mmCIF file of C-alpha atoms in Angstrom:
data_model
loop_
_atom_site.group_PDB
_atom_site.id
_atom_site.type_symbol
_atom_site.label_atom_id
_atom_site.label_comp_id
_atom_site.label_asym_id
_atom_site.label_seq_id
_atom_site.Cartn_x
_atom_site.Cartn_y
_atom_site.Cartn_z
ATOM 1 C CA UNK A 1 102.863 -139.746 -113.104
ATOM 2 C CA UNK A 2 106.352 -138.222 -112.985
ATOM 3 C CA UNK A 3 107.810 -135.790 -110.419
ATOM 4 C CA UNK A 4 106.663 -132.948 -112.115
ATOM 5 C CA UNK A 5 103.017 -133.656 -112.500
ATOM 6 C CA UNK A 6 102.597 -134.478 -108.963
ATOM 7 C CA UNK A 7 103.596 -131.060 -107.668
ATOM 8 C CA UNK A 8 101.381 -129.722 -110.332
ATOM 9 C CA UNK A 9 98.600 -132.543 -108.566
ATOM 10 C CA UNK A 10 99.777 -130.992 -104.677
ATOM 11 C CA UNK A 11 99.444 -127.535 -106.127
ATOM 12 C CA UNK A 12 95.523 -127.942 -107.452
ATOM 13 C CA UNK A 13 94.973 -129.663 -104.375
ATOM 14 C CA UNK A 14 96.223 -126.869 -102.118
ATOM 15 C CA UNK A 15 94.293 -124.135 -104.612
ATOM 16 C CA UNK A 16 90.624 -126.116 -104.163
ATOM 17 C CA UNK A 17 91.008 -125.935 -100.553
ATOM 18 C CA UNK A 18 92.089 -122.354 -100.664
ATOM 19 C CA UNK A 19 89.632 -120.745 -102.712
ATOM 20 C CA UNK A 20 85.849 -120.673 -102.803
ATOM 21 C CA UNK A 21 84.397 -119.692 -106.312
ATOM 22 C CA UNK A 22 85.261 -121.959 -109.482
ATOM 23 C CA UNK A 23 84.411 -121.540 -113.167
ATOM 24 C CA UNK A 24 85.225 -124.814 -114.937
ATOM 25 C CA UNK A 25 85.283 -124.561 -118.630
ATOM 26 C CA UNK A 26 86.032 -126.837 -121.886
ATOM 27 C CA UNK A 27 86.899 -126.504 -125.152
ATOM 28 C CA UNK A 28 84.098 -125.377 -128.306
ATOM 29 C CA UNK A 29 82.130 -128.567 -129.742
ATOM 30 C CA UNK A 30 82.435 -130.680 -126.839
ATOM 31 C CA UNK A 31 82.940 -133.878 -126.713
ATOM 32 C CA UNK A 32 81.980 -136.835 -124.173
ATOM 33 C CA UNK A 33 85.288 -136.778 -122.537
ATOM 34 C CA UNK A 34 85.093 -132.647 -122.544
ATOM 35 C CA UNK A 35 82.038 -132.781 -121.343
ATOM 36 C CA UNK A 36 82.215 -135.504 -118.271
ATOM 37 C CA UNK A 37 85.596 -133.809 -117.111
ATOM 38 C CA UNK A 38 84.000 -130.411 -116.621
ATOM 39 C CA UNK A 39 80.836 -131.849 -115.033
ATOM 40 C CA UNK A 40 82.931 -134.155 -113.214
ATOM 41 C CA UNK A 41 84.463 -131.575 -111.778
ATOM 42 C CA UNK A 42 81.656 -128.695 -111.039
ATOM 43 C CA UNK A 43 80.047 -131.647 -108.932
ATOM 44 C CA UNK A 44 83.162 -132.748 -107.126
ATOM 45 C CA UNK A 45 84.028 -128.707 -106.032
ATOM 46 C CA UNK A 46 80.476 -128.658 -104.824
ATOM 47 C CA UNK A 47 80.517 -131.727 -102.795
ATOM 48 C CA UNK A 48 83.746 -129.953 -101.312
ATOM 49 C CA UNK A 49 81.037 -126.887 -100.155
ATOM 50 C CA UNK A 50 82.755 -124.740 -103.406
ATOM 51 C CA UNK A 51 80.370 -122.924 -105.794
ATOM 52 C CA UNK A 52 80.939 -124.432 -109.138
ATOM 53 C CA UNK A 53 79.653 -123.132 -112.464
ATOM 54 C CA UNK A 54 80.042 -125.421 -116.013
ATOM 55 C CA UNK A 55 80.836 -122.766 -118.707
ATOM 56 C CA UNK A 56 80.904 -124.505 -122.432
ATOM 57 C CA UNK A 57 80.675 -121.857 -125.384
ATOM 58 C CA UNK A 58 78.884 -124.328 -127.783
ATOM 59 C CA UNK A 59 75.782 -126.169 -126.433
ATOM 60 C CA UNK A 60 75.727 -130.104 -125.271
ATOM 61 C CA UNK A 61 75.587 -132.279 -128.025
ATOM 62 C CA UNK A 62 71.910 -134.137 -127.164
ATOM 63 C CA UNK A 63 73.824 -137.109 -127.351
ATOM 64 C CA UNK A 64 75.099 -136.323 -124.073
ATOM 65 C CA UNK A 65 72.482 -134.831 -122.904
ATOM 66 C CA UNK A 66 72.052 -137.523 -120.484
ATOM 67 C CA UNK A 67 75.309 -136.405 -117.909
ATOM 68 C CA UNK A 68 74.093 -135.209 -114.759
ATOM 69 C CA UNK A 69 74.196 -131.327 -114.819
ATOM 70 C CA UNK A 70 74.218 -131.235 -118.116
ATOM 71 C CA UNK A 71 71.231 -128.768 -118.393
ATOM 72 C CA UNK A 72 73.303 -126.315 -116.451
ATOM 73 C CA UNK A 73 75.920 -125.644 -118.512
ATOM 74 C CA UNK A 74 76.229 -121.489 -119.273
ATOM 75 C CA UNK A 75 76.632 -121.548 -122.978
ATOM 76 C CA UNK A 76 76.862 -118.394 -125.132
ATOM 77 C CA UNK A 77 75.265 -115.931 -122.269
ATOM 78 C CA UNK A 78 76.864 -112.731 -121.425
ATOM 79 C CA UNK A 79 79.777 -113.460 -118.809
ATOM 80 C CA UNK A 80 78.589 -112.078 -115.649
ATOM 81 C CA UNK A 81 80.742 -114.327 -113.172
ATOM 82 C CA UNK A 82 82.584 -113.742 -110.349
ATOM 83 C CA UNK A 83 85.223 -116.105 -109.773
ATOM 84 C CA UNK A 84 89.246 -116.661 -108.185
ATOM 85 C CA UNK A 85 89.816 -119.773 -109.970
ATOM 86 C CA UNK A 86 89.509 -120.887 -113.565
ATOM 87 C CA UNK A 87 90.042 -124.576 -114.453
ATOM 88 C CA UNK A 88 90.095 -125.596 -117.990
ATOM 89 C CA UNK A 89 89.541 -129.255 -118.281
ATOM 90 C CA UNK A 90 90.670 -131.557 -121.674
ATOM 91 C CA UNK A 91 91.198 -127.966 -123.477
ATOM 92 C CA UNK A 92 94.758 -128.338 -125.722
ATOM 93 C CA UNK A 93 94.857 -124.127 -125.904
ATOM 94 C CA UNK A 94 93.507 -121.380 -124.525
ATOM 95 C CA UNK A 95 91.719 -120.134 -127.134
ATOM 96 C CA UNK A 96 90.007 -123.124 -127.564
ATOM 97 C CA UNK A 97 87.024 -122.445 -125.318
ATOM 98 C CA UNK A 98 86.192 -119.482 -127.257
ATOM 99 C CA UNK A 99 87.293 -115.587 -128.195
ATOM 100 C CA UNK A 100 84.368 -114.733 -125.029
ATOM 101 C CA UNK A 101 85.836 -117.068 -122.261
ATOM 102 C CA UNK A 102 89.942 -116.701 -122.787
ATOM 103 C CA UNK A 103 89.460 -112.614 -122.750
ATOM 104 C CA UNK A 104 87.494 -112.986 -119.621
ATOM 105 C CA UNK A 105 89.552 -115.659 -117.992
ATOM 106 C CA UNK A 106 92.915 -113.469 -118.774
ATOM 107 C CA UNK A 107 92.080 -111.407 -115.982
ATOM 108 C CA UNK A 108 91.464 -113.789 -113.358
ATOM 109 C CA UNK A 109 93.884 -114.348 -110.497
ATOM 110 C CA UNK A 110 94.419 -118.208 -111.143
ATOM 111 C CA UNK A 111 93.727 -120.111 -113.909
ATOM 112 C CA UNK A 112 94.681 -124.291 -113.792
ATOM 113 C CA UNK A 113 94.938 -126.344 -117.297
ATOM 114 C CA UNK A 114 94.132 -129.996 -117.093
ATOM 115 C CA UNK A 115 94.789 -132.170 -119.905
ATOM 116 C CA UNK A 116 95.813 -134.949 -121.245
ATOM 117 C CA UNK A 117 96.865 -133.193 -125.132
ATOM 118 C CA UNK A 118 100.165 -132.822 -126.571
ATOM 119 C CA UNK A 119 99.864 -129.089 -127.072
ATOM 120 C CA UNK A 120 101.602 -126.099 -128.997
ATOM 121 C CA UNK A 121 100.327 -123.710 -126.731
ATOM 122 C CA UNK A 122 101.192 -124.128 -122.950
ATOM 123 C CA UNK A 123 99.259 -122.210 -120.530
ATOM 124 C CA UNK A 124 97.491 -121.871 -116.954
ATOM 125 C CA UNK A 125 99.317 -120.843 -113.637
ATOM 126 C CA UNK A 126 99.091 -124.060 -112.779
ATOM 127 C CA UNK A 127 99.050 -126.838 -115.912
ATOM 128 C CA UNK A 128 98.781 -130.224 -115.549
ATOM 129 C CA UNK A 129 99.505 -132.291 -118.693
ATOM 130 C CA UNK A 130 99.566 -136.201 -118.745
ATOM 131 C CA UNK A 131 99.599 -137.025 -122.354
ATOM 132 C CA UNK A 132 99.967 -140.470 -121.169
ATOM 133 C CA UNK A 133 96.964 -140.460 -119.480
ATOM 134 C CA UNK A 134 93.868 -142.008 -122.043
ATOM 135 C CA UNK A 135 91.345 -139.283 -121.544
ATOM 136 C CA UNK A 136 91.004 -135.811 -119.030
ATOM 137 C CA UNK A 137 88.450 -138.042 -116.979
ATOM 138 C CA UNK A 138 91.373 -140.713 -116.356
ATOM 139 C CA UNK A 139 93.206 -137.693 -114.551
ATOM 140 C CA UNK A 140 89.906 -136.317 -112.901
ATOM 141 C CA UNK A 141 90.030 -140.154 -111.167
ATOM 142 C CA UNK A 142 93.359 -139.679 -110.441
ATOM 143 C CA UNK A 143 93.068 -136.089 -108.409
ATOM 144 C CA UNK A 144 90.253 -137.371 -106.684
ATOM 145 C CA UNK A 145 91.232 -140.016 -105.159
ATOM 146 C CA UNK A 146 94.030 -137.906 -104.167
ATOM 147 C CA UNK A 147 91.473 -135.570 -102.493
ATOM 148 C CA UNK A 148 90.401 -138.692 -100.862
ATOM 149 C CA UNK A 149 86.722 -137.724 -102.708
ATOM 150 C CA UNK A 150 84.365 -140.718 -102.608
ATOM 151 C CA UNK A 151 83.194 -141.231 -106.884
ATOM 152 C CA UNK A 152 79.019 -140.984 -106.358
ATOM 153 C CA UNK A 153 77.143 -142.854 -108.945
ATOM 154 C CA UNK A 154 76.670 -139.275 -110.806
ATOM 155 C CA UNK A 155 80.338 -138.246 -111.045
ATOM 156 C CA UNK A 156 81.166 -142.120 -111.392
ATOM 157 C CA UNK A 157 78.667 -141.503 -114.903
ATOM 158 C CA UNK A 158 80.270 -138.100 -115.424
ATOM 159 C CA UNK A 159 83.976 -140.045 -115.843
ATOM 160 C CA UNK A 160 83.041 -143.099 -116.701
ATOM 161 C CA UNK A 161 81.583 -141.206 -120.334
ATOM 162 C CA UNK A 162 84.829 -139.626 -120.879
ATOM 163 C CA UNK A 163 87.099 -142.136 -120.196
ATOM 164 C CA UNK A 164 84.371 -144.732 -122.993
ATOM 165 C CA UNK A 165 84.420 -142.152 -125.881
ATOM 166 C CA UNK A 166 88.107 -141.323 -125.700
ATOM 167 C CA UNK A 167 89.577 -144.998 -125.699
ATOM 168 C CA UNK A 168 86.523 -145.996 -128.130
ATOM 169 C CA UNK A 169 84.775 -148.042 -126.079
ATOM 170 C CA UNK A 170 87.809 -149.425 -125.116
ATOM 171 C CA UNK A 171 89.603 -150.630 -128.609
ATOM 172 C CA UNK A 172 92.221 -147.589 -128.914
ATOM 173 C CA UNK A 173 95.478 -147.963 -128.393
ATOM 174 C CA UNK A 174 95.109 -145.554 -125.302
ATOM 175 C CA UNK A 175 93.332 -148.801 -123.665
ATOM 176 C CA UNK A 176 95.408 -150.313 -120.786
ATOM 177 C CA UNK A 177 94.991 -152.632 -117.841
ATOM 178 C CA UNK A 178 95.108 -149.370 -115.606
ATOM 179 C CA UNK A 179 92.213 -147.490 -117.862
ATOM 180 C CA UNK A 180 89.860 -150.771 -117.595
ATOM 181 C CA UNK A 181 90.680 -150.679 -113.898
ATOM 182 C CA UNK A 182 89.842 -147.326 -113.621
ATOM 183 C CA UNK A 183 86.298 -148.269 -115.459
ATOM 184 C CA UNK A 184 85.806 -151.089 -113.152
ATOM 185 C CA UNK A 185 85.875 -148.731 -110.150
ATOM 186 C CA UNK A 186 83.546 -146.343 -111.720
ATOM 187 C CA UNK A 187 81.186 -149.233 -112.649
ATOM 188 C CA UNK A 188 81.611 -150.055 -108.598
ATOM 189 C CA UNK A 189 80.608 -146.751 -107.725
ATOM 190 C CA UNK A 190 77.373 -146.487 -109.971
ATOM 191 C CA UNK A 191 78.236 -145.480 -113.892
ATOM 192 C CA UNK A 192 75.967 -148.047 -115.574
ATOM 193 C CA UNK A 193 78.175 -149.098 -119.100
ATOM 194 C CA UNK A 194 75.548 -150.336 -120.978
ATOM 195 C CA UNK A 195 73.053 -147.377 -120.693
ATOM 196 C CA UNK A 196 75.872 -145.123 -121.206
ATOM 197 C CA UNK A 197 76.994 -146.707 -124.405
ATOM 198 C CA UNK A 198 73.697 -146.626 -125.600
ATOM 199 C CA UNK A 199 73.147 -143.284 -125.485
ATOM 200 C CA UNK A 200 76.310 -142.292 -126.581
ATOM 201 C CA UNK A 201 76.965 -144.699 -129.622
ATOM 202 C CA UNK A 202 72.942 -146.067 -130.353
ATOM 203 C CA UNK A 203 71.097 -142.991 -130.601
ATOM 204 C CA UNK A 204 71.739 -141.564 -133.876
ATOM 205 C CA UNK A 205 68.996 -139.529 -135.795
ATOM 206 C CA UNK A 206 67.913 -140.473 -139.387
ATOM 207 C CA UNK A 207 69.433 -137.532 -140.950
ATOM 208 C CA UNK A 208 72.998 -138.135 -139.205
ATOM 209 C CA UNK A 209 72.915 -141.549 -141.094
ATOM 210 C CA UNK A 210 72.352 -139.196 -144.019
ATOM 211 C CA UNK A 211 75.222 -136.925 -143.446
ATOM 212 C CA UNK A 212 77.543 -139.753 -142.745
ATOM 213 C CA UNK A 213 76.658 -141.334 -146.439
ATOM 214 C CA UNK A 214 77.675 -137.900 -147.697
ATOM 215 C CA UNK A 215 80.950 -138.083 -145.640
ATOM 216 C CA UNK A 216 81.574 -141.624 -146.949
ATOM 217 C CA UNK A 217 80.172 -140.660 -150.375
ATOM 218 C CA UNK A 218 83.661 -138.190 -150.636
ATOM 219 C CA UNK A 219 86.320 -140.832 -149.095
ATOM 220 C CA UNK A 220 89.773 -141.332 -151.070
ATOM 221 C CA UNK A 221 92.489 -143.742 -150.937
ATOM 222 C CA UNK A 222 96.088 -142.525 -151.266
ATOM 223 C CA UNK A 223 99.941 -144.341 -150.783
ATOM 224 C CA UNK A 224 98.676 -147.733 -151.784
ATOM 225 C CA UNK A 225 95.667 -147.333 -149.458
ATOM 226 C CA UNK A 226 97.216 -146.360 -146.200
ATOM 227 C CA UNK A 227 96.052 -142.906 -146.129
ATOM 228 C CA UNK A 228 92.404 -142.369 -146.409
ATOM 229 C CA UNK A 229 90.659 -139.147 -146.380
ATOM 230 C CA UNK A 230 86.843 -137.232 -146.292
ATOM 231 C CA UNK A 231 85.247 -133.959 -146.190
ATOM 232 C CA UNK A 232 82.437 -132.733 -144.635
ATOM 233 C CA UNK A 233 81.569 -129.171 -146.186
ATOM 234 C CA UNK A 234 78.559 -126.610 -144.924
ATOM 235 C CA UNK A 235 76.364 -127.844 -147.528
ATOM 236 C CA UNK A 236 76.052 -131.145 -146.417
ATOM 237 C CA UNK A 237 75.218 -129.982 -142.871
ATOM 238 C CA UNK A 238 72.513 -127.855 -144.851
ATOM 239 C CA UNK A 239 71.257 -130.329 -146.843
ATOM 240 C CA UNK A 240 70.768 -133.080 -144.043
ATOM 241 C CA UNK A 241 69.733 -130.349 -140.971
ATOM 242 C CA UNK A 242 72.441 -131.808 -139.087
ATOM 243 C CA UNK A 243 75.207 -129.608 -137.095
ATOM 244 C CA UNK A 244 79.219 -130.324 -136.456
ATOM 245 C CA UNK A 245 78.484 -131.926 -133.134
ATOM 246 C CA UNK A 246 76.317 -134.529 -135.124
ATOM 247 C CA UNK A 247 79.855 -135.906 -137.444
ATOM 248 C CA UNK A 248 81.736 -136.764 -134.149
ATOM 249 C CA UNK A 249 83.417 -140.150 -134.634
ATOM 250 C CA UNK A 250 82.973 -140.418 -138.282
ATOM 251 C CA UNK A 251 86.696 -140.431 -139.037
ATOM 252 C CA UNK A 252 86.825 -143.744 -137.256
ATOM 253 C CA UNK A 253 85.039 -145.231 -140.293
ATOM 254 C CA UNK A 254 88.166 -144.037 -142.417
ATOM 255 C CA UNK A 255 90.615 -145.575 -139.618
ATOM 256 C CA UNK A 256 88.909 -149.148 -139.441
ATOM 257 C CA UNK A 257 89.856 -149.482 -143.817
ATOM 258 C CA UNK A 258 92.525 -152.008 -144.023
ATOM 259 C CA UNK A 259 95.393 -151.209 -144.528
ATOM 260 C CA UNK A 260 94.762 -147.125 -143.472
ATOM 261 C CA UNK A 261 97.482 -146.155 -140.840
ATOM 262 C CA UNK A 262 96.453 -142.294 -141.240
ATOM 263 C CA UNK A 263 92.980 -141.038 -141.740
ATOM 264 C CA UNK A 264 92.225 -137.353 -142.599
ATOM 265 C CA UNK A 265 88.822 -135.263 -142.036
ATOM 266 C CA UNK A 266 88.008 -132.199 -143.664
ATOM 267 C CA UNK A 267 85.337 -130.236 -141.943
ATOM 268 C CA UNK A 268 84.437 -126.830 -143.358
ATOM 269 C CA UNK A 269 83.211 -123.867 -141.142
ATOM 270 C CA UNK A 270 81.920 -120.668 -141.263
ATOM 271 C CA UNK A 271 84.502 -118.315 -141.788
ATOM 272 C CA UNK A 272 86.618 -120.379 -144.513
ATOM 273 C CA UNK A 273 88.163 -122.051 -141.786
ATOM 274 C CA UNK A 274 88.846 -125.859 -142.448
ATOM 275 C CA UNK A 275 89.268 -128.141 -139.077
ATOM 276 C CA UNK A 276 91.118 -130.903 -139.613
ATOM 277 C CA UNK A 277 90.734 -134.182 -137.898
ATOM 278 C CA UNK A 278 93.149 -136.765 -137.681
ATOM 279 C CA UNK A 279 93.801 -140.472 -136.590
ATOM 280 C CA UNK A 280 96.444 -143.350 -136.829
ATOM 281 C CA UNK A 281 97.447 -146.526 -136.368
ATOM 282 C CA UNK A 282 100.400 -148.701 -136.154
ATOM 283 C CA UNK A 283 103.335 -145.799 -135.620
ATOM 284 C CA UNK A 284 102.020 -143.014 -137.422
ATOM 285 C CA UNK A 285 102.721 -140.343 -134.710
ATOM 286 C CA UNK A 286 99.672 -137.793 -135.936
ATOM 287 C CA UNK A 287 100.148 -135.086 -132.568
ATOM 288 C CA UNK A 288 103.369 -134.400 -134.638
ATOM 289 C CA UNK A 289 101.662 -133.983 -137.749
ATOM 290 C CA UNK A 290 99.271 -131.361 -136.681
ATOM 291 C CA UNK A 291 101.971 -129.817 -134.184
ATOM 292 C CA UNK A 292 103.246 -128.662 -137.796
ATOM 293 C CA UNK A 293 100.359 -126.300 -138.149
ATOM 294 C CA UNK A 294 99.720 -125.315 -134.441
ATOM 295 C CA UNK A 295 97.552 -128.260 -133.707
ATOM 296 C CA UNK A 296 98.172 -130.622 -130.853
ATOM 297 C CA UNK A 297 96.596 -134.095 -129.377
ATOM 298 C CA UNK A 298 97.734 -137.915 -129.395
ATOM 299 C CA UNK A 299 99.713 -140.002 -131.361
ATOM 300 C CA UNK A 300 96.522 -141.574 -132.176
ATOM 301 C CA UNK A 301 94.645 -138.726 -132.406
ATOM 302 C CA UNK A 302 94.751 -134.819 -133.159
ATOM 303 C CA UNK A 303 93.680 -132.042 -134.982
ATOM 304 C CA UNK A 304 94.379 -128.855 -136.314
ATOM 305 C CA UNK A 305 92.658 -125.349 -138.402
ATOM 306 C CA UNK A 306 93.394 -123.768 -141.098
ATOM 307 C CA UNK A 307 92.202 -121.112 -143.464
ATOM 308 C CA UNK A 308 91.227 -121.737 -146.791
ATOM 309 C CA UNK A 309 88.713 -122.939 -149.151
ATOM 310 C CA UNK A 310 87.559 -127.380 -148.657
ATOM 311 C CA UNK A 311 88.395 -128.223 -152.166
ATOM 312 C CA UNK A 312 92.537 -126.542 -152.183
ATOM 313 C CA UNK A 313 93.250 -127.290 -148.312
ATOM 314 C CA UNK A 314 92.307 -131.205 -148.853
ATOM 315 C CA UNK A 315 94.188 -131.159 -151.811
ATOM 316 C CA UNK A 316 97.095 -129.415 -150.291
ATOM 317 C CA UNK A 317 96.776 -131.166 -147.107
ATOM 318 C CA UNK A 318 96.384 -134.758 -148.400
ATOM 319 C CA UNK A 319 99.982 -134.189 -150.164
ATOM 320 C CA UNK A 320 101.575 -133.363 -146.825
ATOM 321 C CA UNK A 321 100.392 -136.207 -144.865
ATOM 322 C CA UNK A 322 101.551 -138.899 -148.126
ATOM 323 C CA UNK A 323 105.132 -136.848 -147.335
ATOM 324 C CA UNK A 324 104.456 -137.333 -144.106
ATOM 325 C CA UNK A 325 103.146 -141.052 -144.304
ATOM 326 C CA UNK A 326 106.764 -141.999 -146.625
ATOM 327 C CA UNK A 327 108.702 -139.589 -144.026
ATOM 328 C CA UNK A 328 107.337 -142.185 -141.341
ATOM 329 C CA UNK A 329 107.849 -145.176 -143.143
ATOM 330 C CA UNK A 330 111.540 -144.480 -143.605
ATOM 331 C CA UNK A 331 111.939 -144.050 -140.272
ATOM 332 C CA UNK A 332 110.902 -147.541 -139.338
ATOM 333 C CA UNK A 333 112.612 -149.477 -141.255
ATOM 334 C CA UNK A 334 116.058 -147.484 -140.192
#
């Protein structure tokens, strides 16, 4: 943690103590790391005597279902708060929790950002950004333990979830001695790893086996086979009664293809918007890639949305990241 993020560390500090009502929010279509930071949070303001609410525009995934508080996130109701502070935990952009929560949170008196995303779009009073850091819940640790907070075997769960799914059960690049230190403590203070990972990564439904044989049904090979992409339109969601939240982690499938180094996701949504998923290995920077087209994340991971129809942005798209992919390539052998 440089100079910088620690004031921005003493400055949430000094905000907690000095204000009473929270709203902690994340970004639409949650994931597990989204989701343990914010509950992570709510239940560490309230053991501090703070009223916390969870605010999450999409609903929890059932596959993490299991977090404590997770039955009471707000989700979609009419915003009837009343709050000083706003924290936006593992959120990349503003916008990203939804049109409903950014125009109500542009009026509050404080709003902190805490992330751990390269982003295009800096905001929050107060905004903490680590993008060494391997997940939002890896900085959670971090601030309390600096609050002197002791982890309880629920919030110990709550991080321990976030900081699993966003280092892939520990095989990402983002995995370091400090990260499996961090895990140990939470394991120490109650998060039980096996029953976690089970839920998370052994509880699929039938018909999310059949989406992801669609998915893998549309993969493509390009540059000699290291970039690999795959498209998940609305029909197949139809056709298998399965939902967005349902395809998280497929593009890892495209990533573990020897020799990949960039794998590409199509995902189509209402609207004719097309999200964009992306993932790397070796020294493919992809954060840079998708900071081309107002994206953000990781080197290892990112994402970004476009508009257009499936079939002429993964055509268009797939042509940029071979430039891109040659680009890189040229670069390393210099």
């Amino acid at each position: 943690m440089n100079e910088a993020q620690t004031d921005c560390v003493t400055e949430i500090v000094k905000t907690i103590m000095e204000h009473r009502r929270f709203l902690v929010a994340t970004h639409v279509r949650p994931d597990g790391d989204a989701l343990g930071s914010m509950l992570a949070m709510v239940f560490a303001l309230r053991r501090l005597g703070k009223t916390a609410d969870a605010y999450c525009q999409d609903p929890v995934p059932r596959t993490y279902s299991f977090l404590p508080g997770s039955h009471t996130i707000r989700d979609g109701a009419p915003l009837d708060f009343h709050h000083d502070v706003a924290v936006f935990v593992d959120c990349g952009d503003h916008h990203r929790v939804g049109a409903r929560l950014a125009a109500y949170t542009k009026g509050m008196p404080l709003l902190i950002n805490i992330d751990h995303h390269v982003s295009a779009n800096p905001f929050g009073d107060i905004s903490w950004v680590d993008p060494s850091a391997s997940s939002t819940c890896e900085m959670l640790y971090d601030l309390f333990n600096r609050m002197r907070l002791v982890i309880d075997p629920e919030i110990a769960c709550q991080l321990y979830t976030g900081l699993m799914t966003d280092t892939g059960s520990f095989r990402f690049s983002n995995t370091n001695r400090r990260v499996l230190e961090i895990a140990a403590k939470l394991v120490e203070a109650g998060a039980d790893p096996s029953g976690i990972a089970e839920r998370v990564f052994e509880s699929a439904l039938p018909q999310t086996l059949h989406l992801l044989a669609r998915m893998l049904s549309s993969v493509s090979f390009h540059a000699d086979g290291r970039l690999a992409t795959g498209e998940l339109s609305l029909r197949m969601f139809t056709d298998t009664g399965t939902t967005p939240a349902e395809s998280e982690g497929f593009i890892n499938h495209l990533r573990s293809v020897q020799p990949v180094t960039m794998a590409m996701l199509f995902r189509e949504e209402e609207g004719g918007i097309i999200h964009v998923s992306l993932r790397s290995k070796d020294r493919v920077d992809v954060a840079v890639f998708a900071q081309r087209y107002n994206g953000g994340g990781h080197r290892r991971a990112a994402a970004f949305r476009v508009n257009g129809n499936l079939e002429g942005i993964r055509s268009e798209f797939t042509g940029k990241a071979i430039a891109y992919l040659l680009g890189s390539a040229e670069v390393d052998e210099s």
